[in-house]
mmCIF file of C-alpha atoms and ligand atoms in Angstrom:
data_model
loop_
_atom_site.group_PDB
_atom_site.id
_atom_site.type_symbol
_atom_site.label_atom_id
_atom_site.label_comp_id
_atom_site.label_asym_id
_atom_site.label_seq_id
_atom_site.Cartn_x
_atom_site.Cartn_y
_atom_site.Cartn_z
ATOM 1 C CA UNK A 26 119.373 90.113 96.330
ATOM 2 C CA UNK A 27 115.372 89.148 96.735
ATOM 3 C CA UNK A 28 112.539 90.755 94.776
ATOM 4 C CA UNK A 29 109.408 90.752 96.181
ATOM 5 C CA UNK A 30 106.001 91.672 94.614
ATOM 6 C CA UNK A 31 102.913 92.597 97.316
ATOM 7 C CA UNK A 32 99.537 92.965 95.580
ATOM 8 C CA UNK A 33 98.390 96.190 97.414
ATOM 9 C CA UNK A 34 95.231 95.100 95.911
ATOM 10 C CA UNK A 35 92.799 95.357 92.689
ATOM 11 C CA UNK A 36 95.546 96.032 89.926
ATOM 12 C CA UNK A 37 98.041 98.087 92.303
ATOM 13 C CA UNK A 38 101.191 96.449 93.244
ATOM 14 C CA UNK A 39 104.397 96.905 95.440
ATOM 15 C CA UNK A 40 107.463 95.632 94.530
ATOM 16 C CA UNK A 41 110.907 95.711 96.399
ATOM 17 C CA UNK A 42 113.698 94.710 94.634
ATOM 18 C CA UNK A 43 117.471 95.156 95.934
ATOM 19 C CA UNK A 44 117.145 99.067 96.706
ATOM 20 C CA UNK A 45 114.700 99.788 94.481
ATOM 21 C CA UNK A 46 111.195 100.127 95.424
ATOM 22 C CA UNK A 47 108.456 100.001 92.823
ATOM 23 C CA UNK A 48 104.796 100.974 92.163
ATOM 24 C CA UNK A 49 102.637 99.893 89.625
ATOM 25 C CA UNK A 50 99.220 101.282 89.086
ATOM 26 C CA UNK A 51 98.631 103.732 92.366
ATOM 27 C CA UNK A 52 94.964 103.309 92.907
ATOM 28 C CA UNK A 53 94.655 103.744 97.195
ATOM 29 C CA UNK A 54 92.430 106.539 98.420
ATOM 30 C CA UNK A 55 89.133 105.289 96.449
ATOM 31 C CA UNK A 56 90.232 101.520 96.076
ATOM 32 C CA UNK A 57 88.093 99.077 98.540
ATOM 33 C CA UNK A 58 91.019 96.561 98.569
ATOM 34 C CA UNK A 59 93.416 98.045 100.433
ATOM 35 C CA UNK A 60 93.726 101.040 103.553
ATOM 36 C CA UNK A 61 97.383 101.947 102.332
ATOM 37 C CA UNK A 62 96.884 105.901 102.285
ATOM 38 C CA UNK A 63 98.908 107.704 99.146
ATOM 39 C CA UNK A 64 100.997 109.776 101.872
ATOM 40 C CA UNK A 65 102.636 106.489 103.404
ATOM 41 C CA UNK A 66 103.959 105.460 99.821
ATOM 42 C CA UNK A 67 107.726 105.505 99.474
ATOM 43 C CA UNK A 68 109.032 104.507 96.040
ATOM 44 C CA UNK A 69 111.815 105.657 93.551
ATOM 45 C CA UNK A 70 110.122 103.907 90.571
ATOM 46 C CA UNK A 71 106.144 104.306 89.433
ATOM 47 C CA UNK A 72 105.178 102.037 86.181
ATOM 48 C CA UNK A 73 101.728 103.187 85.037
ATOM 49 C CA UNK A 74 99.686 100.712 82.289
ATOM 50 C CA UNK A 75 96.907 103.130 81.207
ATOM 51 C CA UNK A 76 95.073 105.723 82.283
ATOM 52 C CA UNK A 77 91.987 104.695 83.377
ATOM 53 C CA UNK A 78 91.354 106.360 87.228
ATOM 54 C CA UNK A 79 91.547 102.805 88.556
ATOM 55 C CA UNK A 80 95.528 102.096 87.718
ATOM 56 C CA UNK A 81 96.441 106.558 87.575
ATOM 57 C CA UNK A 82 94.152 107.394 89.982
ATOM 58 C CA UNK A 83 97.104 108.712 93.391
ATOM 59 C CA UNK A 84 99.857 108.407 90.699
ATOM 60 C CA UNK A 85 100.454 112.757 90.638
ATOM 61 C CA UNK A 86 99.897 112.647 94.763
ATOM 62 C CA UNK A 87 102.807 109.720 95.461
ATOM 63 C CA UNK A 88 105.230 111.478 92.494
ATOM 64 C CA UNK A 89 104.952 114.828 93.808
ATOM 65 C CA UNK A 90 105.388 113.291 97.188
ATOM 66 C CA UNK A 91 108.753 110.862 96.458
ATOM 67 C CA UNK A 92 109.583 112.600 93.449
ATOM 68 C CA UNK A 93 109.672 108.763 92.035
ATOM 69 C CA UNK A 94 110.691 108.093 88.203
ATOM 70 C CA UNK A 95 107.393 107.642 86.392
ATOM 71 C CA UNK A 96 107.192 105.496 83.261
ATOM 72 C CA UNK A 97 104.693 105.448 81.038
ATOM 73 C CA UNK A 98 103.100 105.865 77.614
ATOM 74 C CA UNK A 99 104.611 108.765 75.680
ATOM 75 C CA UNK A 100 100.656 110.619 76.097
ATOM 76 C CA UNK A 101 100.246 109.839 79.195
ATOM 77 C CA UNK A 102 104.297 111.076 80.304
ATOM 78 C CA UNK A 103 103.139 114.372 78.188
ATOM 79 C CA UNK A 104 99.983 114.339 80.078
ATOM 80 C CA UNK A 105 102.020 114.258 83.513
ATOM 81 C CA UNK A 106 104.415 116.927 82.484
ATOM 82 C CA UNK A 107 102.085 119.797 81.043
ATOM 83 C CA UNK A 108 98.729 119.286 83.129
ATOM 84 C CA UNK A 109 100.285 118.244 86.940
ATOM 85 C CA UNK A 110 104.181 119.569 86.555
ATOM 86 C CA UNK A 111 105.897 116.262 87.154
ATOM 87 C CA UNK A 112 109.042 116.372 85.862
ATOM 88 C CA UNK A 113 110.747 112.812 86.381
ATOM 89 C CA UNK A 114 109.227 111.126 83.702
ATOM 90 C CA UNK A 115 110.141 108.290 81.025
ATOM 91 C CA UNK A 116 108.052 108.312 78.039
ATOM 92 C CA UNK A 117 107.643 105.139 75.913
ATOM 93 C CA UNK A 118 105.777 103.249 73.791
ATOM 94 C CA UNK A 119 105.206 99.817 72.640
ATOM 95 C CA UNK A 120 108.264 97.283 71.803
ATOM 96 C CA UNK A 121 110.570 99.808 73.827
ATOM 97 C CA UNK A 122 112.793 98.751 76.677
ATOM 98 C CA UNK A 123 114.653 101.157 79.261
ATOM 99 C CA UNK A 124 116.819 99.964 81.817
ATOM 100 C CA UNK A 125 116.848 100.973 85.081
ATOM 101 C CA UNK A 126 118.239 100.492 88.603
ATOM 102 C CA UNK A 127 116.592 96.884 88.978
ATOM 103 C CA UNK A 128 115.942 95.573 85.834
ATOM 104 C CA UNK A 129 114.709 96.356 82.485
ATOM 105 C CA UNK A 130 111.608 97.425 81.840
ATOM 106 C CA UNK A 131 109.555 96.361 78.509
ATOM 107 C CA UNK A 132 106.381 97.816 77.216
ATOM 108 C CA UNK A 133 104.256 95.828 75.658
ATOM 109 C CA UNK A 134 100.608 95.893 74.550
ATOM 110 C CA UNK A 135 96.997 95.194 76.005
ATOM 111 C CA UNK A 136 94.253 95.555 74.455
ATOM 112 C CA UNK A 137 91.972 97.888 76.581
ATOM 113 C CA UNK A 138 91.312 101.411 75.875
ATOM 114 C CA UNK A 139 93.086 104.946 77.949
ATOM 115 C CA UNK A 140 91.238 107.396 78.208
ATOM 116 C CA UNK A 141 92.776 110.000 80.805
ATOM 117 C CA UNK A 142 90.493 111.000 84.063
ATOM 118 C CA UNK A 143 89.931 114.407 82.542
ATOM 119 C CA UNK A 144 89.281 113.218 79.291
ATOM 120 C CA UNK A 145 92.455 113.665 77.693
ATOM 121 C CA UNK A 146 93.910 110.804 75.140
ATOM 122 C CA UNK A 147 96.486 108.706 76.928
ATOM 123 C CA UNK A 148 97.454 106.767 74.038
ATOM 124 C CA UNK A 149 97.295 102.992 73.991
ATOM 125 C CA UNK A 150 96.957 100.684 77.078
ATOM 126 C CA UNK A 151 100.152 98.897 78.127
ATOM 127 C CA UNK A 152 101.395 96.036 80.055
ATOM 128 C CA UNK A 153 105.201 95.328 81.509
ATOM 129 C CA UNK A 154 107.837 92.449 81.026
ATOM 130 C CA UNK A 155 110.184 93.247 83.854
ATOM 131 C CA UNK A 156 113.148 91.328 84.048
ATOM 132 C CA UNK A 157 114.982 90.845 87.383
ATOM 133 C CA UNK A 158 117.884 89.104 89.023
ATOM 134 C CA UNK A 159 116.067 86.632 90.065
ATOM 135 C CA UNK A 160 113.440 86.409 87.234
ATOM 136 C CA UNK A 161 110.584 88.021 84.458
ATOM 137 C CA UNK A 162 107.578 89.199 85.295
ATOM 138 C CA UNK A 163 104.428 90.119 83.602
ATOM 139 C CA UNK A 164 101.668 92.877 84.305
ATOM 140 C CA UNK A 165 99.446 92.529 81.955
ATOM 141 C CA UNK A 166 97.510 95.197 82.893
ATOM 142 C CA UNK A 167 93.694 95.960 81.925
ATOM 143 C CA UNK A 168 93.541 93.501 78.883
ATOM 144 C CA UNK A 169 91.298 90.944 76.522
ATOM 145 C CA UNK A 170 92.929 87.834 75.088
ATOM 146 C CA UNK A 171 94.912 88.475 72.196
ATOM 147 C CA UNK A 172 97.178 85.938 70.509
ATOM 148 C CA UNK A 173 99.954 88.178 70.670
ATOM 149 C CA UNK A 174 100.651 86.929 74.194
ATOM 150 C CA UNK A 175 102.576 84.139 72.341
ATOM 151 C CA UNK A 176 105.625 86.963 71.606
ATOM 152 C CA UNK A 177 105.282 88.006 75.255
ATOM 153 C CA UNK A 178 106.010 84.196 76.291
ATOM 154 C CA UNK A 179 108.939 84.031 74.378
ATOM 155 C CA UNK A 180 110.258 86.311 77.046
ATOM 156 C CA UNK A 181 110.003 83.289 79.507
ATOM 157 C CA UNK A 182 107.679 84.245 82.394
ATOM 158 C CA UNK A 183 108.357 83.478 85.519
ATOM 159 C CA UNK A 184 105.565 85.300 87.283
ATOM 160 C CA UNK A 185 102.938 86.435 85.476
ATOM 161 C CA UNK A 186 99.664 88.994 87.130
ATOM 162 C CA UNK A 187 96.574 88.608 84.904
ATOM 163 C CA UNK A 188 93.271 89.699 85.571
ATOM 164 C CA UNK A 189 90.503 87.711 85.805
ATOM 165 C CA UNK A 190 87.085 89.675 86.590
ATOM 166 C CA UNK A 191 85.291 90.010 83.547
ATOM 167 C CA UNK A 192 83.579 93.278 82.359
ATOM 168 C CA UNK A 193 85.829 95.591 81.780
ATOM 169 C CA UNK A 194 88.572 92.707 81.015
ATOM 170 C CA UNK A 195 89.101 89.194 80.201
ATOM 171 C CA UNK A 196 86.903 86.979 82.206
ATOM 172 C CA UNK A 197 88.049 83.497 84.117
ATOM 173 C CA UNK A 198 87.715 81.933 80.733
ATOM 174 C CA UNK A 199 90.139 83.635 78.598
ATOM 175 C CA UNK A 200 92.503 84.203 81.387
ATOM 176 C CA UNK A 201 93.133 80.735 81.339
ATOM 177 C CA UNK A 202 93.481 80.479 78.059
ATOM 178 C CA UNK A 203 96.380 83.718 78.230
ATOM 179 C CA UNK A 204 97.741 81.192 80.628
ATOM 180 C CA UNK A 205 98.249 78.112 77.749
ATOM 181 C CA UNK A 206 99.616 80.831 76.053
ATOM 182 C CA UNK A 207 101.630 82.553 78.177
ATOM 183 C CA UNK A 208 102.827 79.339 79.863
ATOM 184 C CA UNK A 209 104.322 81.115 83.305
ATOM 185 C CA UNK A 210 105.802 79.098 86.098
ATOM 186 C CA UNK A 211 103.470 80.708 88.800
ATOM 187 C CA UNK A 212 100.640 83.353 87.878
ATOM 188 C CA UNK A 213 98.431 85.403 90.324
ATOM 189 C CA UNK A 214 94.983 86.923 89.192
ATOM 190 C CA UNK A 215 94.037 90.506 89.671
ATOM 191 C CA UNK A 216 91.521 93.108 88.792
ATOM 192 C CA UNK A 217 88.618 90.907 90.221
ATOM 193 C CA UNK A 218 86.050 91.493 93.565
ATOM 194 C CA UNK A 219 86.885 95.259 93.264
ATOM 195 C CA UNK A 220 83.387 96.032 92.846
ATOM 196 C CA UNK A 221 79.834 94.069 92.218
ATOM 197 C CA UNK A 222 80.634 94.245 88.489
ATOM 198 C CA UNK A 223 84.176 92.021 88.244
ATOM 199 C CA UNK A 224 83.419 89.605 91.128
ATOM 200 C CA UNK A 225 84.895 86.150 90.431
ATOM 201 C CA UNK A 226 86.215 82.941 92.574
ATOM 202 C CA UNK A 227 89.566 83.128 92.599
ATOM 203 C CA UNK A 228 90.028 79.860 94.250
ATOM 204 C CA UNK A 229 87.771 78.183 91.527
ATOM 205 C CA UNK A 230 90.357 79.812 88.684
ATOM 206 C CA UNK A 231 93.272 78.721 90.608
ATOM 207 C CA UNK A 232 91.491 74.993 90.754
ATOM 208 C CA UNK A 233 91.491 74.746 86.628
ATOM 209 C CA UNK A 234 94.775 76.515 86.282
ATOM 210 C CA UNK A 235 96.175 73.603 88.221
ATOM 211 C CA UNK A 236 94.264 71.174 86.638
ATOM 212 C CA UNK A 237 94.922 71.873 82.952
ATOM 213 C CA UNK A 238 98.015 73.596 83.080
ATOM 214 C CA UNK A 239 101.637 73.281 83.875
ATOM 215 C CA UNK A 240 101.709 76.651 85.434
ATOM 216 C CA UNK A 241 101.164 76.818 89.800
ATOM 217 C CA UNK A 242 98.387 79.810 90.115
ATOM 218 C CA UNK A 243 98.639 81.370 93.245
ATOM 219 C CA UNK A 244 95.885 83.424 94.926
ATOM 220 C CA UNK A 245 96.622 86.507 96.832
ATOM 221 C CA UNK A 246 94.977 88.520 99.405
ATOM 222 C CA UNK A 247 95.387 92.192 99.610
ATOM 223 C CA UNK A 248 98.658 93.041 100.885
ATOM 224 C CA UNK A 249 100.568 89.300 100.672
ATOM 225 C CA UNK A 250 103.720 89.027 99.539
ATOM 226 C CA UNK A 251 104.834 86.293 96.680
ATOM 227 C CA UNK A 252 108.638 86.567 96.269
ATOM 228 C CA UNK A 253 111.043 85.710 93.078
HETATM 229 NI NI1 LIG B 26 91.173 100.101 82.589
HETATM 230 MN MN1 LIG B 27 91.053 98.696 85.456
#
Protein backbone atom coordinates (compact mmCIF):
# COMPACT_ATOMS: atom_id res chain seq x y z
CA UNK A 1 0.00 0.00 0.00
CA UNK A 2 1.35 3.87 -0.56
CA UNK A 3 -0.19 6.96 1.03
CA UNK A 4 0.23 9.97 -0.57
CA UNK A 5 -0.54 13.54 0.66
CA UNK A 6 -0.90 16.49 -2.32
CA UNK A 7 -1.15 20.00 -0.86
CA UNK A 8 -4.05 21.27 -3.10
CA UNK A 9 -2.85 24.43 -1.70
CA UNK A 10 -3.22 27.11 1.31
CA UNK A 11 -4.42 24.64 4.16
CA UNK A 12 -6.43 22.15 1.74
CA UNK A 13 -4.99 18.81 1.19
CA UNK A 14 -5.49 15.50 -0.83
CA UNK A 15 -4.60 12.42 0.41
CA UNK A 16 -4.79 8.86 -1.23
CA UNK A 17 -4.23 6.14 0.81
CA UNK A 18 -4.87 2.33 -0.28
CA UNK A 19 -8.63 2.91 -1.50
CA UNK A 20 -9.36 5.57 0.47
CA UNK A 21 -9.29 9.01 -0.73
CA UNK A 22 -9.19 11.91 1.69
CA UNK A 23 -9.90 15.68 2.00
CA UNK A 24 -8.90 17.92 4.49
CA UNK A 25 -10.03 21.47 4.65
CA UNK A 26 -12.07 22.01 1.09
CA UNK A 27 -11.27 25.58 0.36
CA UNK A 28 -11.23 25.61 -3.96
CA UNK A 29 -13.67 27.96 -5.62
CA UNK A 30 -12.34 31.28 -3.74
CA UNK A 31 -8.75 29.91 -2.89
CA UNK A 32 -5.88 31.66 -5.20
CA UNK A 33 -3.64 28.54 -4.77
CA UNK A 34 -5.13 26.14 -6.62
CA UNK A 35 -7.80 25.84 -10.03
CA UNK A 36 -9.15 22.37 -8.68
CA UNK A 37 -13.03 23.19 -9.10
CA UNK A 38 -15.32 21.56 -6.05
CA UNK A 39 -17.28 19.45 -8.85
CA UNK A 40 -14.01 17.44 -9.90
CA UNK A 41 -13.48 16.31 -6.15
CA UNK A 42 -13.89 12.59 -5.56
CA UNK A 43 -13.37 11.47 -1.96
CA UNK A 44 -15.02 8.98 0.56
CA UNK A 45 -13.44 10.74 3.60
CA UNK A 46 -13.60 14.81 4.43
CA UNK A 47 -11.61 15.83 7.84
CA UNK A 48 -12.56 19.43 8.62
CA UNK A 49 -10.21 21.47 11.49
CA UNK A 50 -12.47 24.51 12.11
CA UNK A 51 -14.77 26.46 10.64
CA UNK A 52 -13.36 29.36 9.47
CA UNK A 53 -14.56 29.84 5.43
CA UNK A 54 -10.92 29.26 4.51
CA UNK A 55 -10.65 25.31 5.68
CA UNK A 56 -15.17 24.78 5.39
CA UNK A 57 -15.54 26.94 2.76
CA UNK A 58 -16.76 23.86 -0.57
CA UNK A 59 -16.98 21.30 2.31
CA UNK A 60 -21.35 21.06 1.94
CA UNK A 61 -20.76 21.30 -2.18
CA UNK A 62 -18.05 18.12 -2.36
CA UNK A 63 -20.31 16.07 0.54
CA UNK A 64 -23.47 16.52 -1.14
CA UNK A 65 -21.63 15.72 -4.30
CA UNK A 66 -19.60 12.23 -3.09
CA UNK A 67 -21.71 11.77 -0.24
CA UNK A 68 -18.06 11.47 1.59
CA UNK A 69 -17.89 10.69 5.53
CA UNK A 70 -17.34 14.06 7.16
CA UNK A 71 -15.52 14.32 10.49
CA UNK A 72 -15.48 16.97 12.53
CA UNK A 73 -16.11 18.84 15.78
CA UNK A 74 -19.31 17.71 17.48
CA UNK A 75 -20.76 21.76 16.60
CA UNK A 76 -19.63 21.88 13.59
CA UNK A 77 -21.09 17.87 12.62
CA UNK A 78 -24.48 19.45 14.28
CA UNK A 79 -23.97 22.44 12.20
CA UNK A 80 -23.71 20.16 8.94
CA UNK A 81 -26.68 18.07 9.82
CA UNK A 82 -29.46 20.72 10.79
CA UNK A 83 -28.44 23.86 8.55
CA UNK A 84 -27.15 21.95 4.99
CA UNK A 85 -28.85 18.21 5.48
CA UNK A 86 -25.66 16.19 5.36
CA UNK A 87 -26.18 13.17 6.83
CA UNK A 88 -22.75 11.15 6.82
CA UNK A 89 -21.23 12.72 9.56
CA UNK A 90 -18.78 11.78 12.59
CA UNK A 91 -18.92 14.08 15.41
CA UNK A 92 -15.96 14.39 17.84
CA UNK A 93 -14.15 16.25 20.03
CA UNK A 94 -10.82 16.62 21.51
CA UNK A 95 -8.66 13.44 22.82
CA UNK A 96 -11.16 11.20 20.69
CA UNK A 97 -10.01 8.69 18.12
CA UNK A 98 -12.29 6.85 15.41
CA UNK A 99 -11.04 4.41 13.15
CA UNK A 100 -11.70 4.22 9.80
CA UNK A 101 -10.98 2.54 6.45
CA UNK A 102 -7.22 3.86 6.37
CA UNK A 103 -6.19 4.63 9.59
CA UNK A 104 -7.21 6.17 12.75
CA UNK A 105 -8.06 9.38 13.07
CA UNK A 106 -7.17 11.58 16.35
CA UNK A 107 -8.46 14.95 17.27
CA UNK A 108 -6.47 17.02 18.90
CA UNK A 109 -6.32 20.73 19.75
CA UNK A 110 -5.16 24.16 18.15
CA UNK A 111 -5.44 27.03 19.47
CA UNK A 112 -7.32 29.33 16.96
CA UNK A 113 -10.83 30.32 17.23
CA UNK A 114 -14.27 28.69 14.90
CA UNK A 115 -16.51 30.71 14.25
CA UNK A 116 -18.96 29.20 11.49
CA UNK A 117 -19.41 31.31 8.00
CA UNK A 118 -22.89 32.25 9.10
CA UNK A 119 -21.99 33.04 12.41
CA UNK A 120 -22.88 30.04 14.16
CA UNK A 121 -20.44 28.56 17.10
CA UNK A 122 -18.41 25.69 15.72
CA UNK A 123 -16.87 24.79 18.86
CA UNK A 124 -13.12 24.64 19.31
CA UNK A 125 -10.48 24.56 16.48
CA UNK A 126 -8.89 21.16 15.84
CA UNK A 127 -5.96 19.55 14.33
CA UNK A 128 -5.45 15.61 13.21
CA UNK A 129 -2.88 12.79 14.17
CA UNK A 130 -3.59 10.31 11.43
CA UNK A 131 -1.93 7.20 11.65
CA UNK A 132 -1.26 5.09 8.51
CA UNK A 133 0.37 1.94 7.26
CA UNK A 134 3.09 3.47 6.38
CA UNK A 135 3.25 6.27 9.04
CA UNK A 136 1.62 9.44 11.43
CA UNK A 137 0.81 12.47 10.28
CA UNK A 138 0.00 15.80 11.65
CA UNK A 139 -2.42 18.71 10.48
CA UNK A 140 -2.12 21.07 12.70
CA UNK A 141 -4.50 23.14 11.35
CA UNK A 142 -5.01 27.06 11.98
CA UNK A 143 -2.88 27.24 15.26
CA UNK A 144 -0.39 29.44 17.73
CA UNK A 145 2.39 27.67 19.60
CA UNK A 146 1.28 25.97 22.53
CA UNK A 147 3.42 23.63 24.63
CA UNK A 148 0.97 21.04 24.40
CA UNK A 149 2.52 19.99 21.09
CA UNK A 150 4.92 17.99 23.36
CA UNK A 151 1.77 15.24 23.98
CA UNK A 152 1.15 15.39 20.22
CA UNK A 153 4.97 14.29 19.66
CA UNK A 154 4.67 11.50 21.76
CA UNK A 155 2.57 10.18 18.95
CA UNK A 156 5.84 10.01 16.83
CA UNK A 157 5.40 12.18 13.71
CA UNK A 158 6.43 11.21 10.74
CA UNK A 159 5.05 14.00 8.61
CA UNK A 160 3.97 16.84 10.10
CA UNK A 161 1.90 20.18 7.97
CA UNK A 162 2.32 23.39 10.02
CA UNK A 163 1.60 26.71 9.02
CA UNK A 164 3.84 29.28 8.83
CA UNK A 165 2.28 32.78 7.61
CA UNK A 166 1.79 34.81 10.48
CA UNK A 167 -1.42 36.87 11.19
CA UNK A 168 -3.97 34.86 11.65
CA UNK A 169 -1.43 31.96 12.91
CA UNK A 170 1.92 31.21 14.13
CA UNK A 171 4.51 33.07 12.25
CA UNK A 172 8.06 31.50 10.81
CA UNK A 173 9.29 31.96 14.31
CA UNK A 174 7.17 29.84 16.40
CA UNK A 175 6.68 27.33 13.73
CA UNK A 176 10.06 26.43 14.20
CA UNK A 177 9.94 26.31 17.50
CA UNK A 178 6.49 23.68 17.16
CA UNK A 179 9.12 21.94 15.15
CA UNK A 180 11.83 21.40 18.38
CA UNK A 181 8.84 20.39 19.85
CA UNK A 182 7.18 18.37 17.68
CA UNK A 183 10.43 16.79 16.44
CA UNK A 184 8.90 15.19 12.93
CA UNK A 185 11.05 13.35 10.48
CA UNK A 186 9.94 15.60 7.47
CA UNK A 187 7.48 18.70 7.91
CA UNK A 188 5.90 20.88 5.12
CA UNK A 189 4.58 24.51 5.85
CA UNK A 190 1.16 25.71 4.92
CA UNK A 191 -1.28 28.48 5.34
CA UNK A 192 1.30 31.09 3.98
CA UNK A 193 1.30 33.44 0.43
CA UNK A 194 -2.54 32.94 0.37
CA UNK A 195 -3.04 36.51 0.47
CA UNK A 196 -0.84 39.93 1.08
CA UNK A 197 -1.48 39.42 4.81
CA UNK A 198 0.39 35.74 5.53
CA UNK A 199 3.15 36.08 2.88
CA UNK A 200 6.37 34.39 4.05
CA UNK A 201 9.65 32.65 2.36
CA UNK A 202 9.17 29.34 2.53
CA UNK A 203 12.54 28.49 1.28
CA UNK A 204 14.12 30.80 4.02
CA UNK A 205 11.98 28.57 6.83
CA UNK A 206 13.00 25.44 5.23
CA UNK A 207 16.87 26.90 5.38
CA UNK A 208 16.69 27.19 9.50
CA UNK A 209 14.61 24.09 9.86
CA UNK A 210 17.57 22.32 8.35
CA UNK A 211 19.98 24.14 10.06
CA UNK A 212 18.85 23.81 13.68
CA UNK A 213 16.88 20.87 13.57
CA UNK A 214 16.95 17.19 13.05
CA UNK A 215 13.77 17.27 11.14
CA UNK A 216 14.11 17.50 6.75
CA UNK A 217 11.42 20.48 5.93
CA UNK A 218 10.18 20.13 2.67
CA UNK A 219 8.56 22.91 0.60
CA UNK A 220 5.64 22.28 -1.58
CA UNK A 221 4.06 23.89 -4.46
CA UNK A 222 0.40 23.77 -5.04
CA UNK A 223 -0.59 20.49 -6.18
CA UNK A 224 2.92 18.30 -5.44
CA UNK A 225 2.80 15.23 -4.08
CA UNK A 226 5.11 14.12 -0.87
CA UNK A 227 4.46 10.39 -0.25
CA UNK A 228 4.76 8.16 3.17
NI1 LIG B 1 -8.82 29.86 10.70
MN1 LIG C 1 -7.12 29.65 8.01
Amino acid sequence: MTTRVTFVGHSTFLIESGESRILIDPFLADNPATELAPADVQVDTILVTHGHGDHIADLVEVASNTNALVVSMVEISRWLGEKHGLTNLHEMNFGGTVQLPFGSVKMVPAVHTSGLPDGSYGGLPAGFVIRFPEGTVYFAGDTALFLDMELIARAGIDLAFLPIGDNYTMGPDDALEAVKILNPKRVVPCHYNTWPPIEQDPAAWAERVNEQTDTECIVLGSGQTIEL
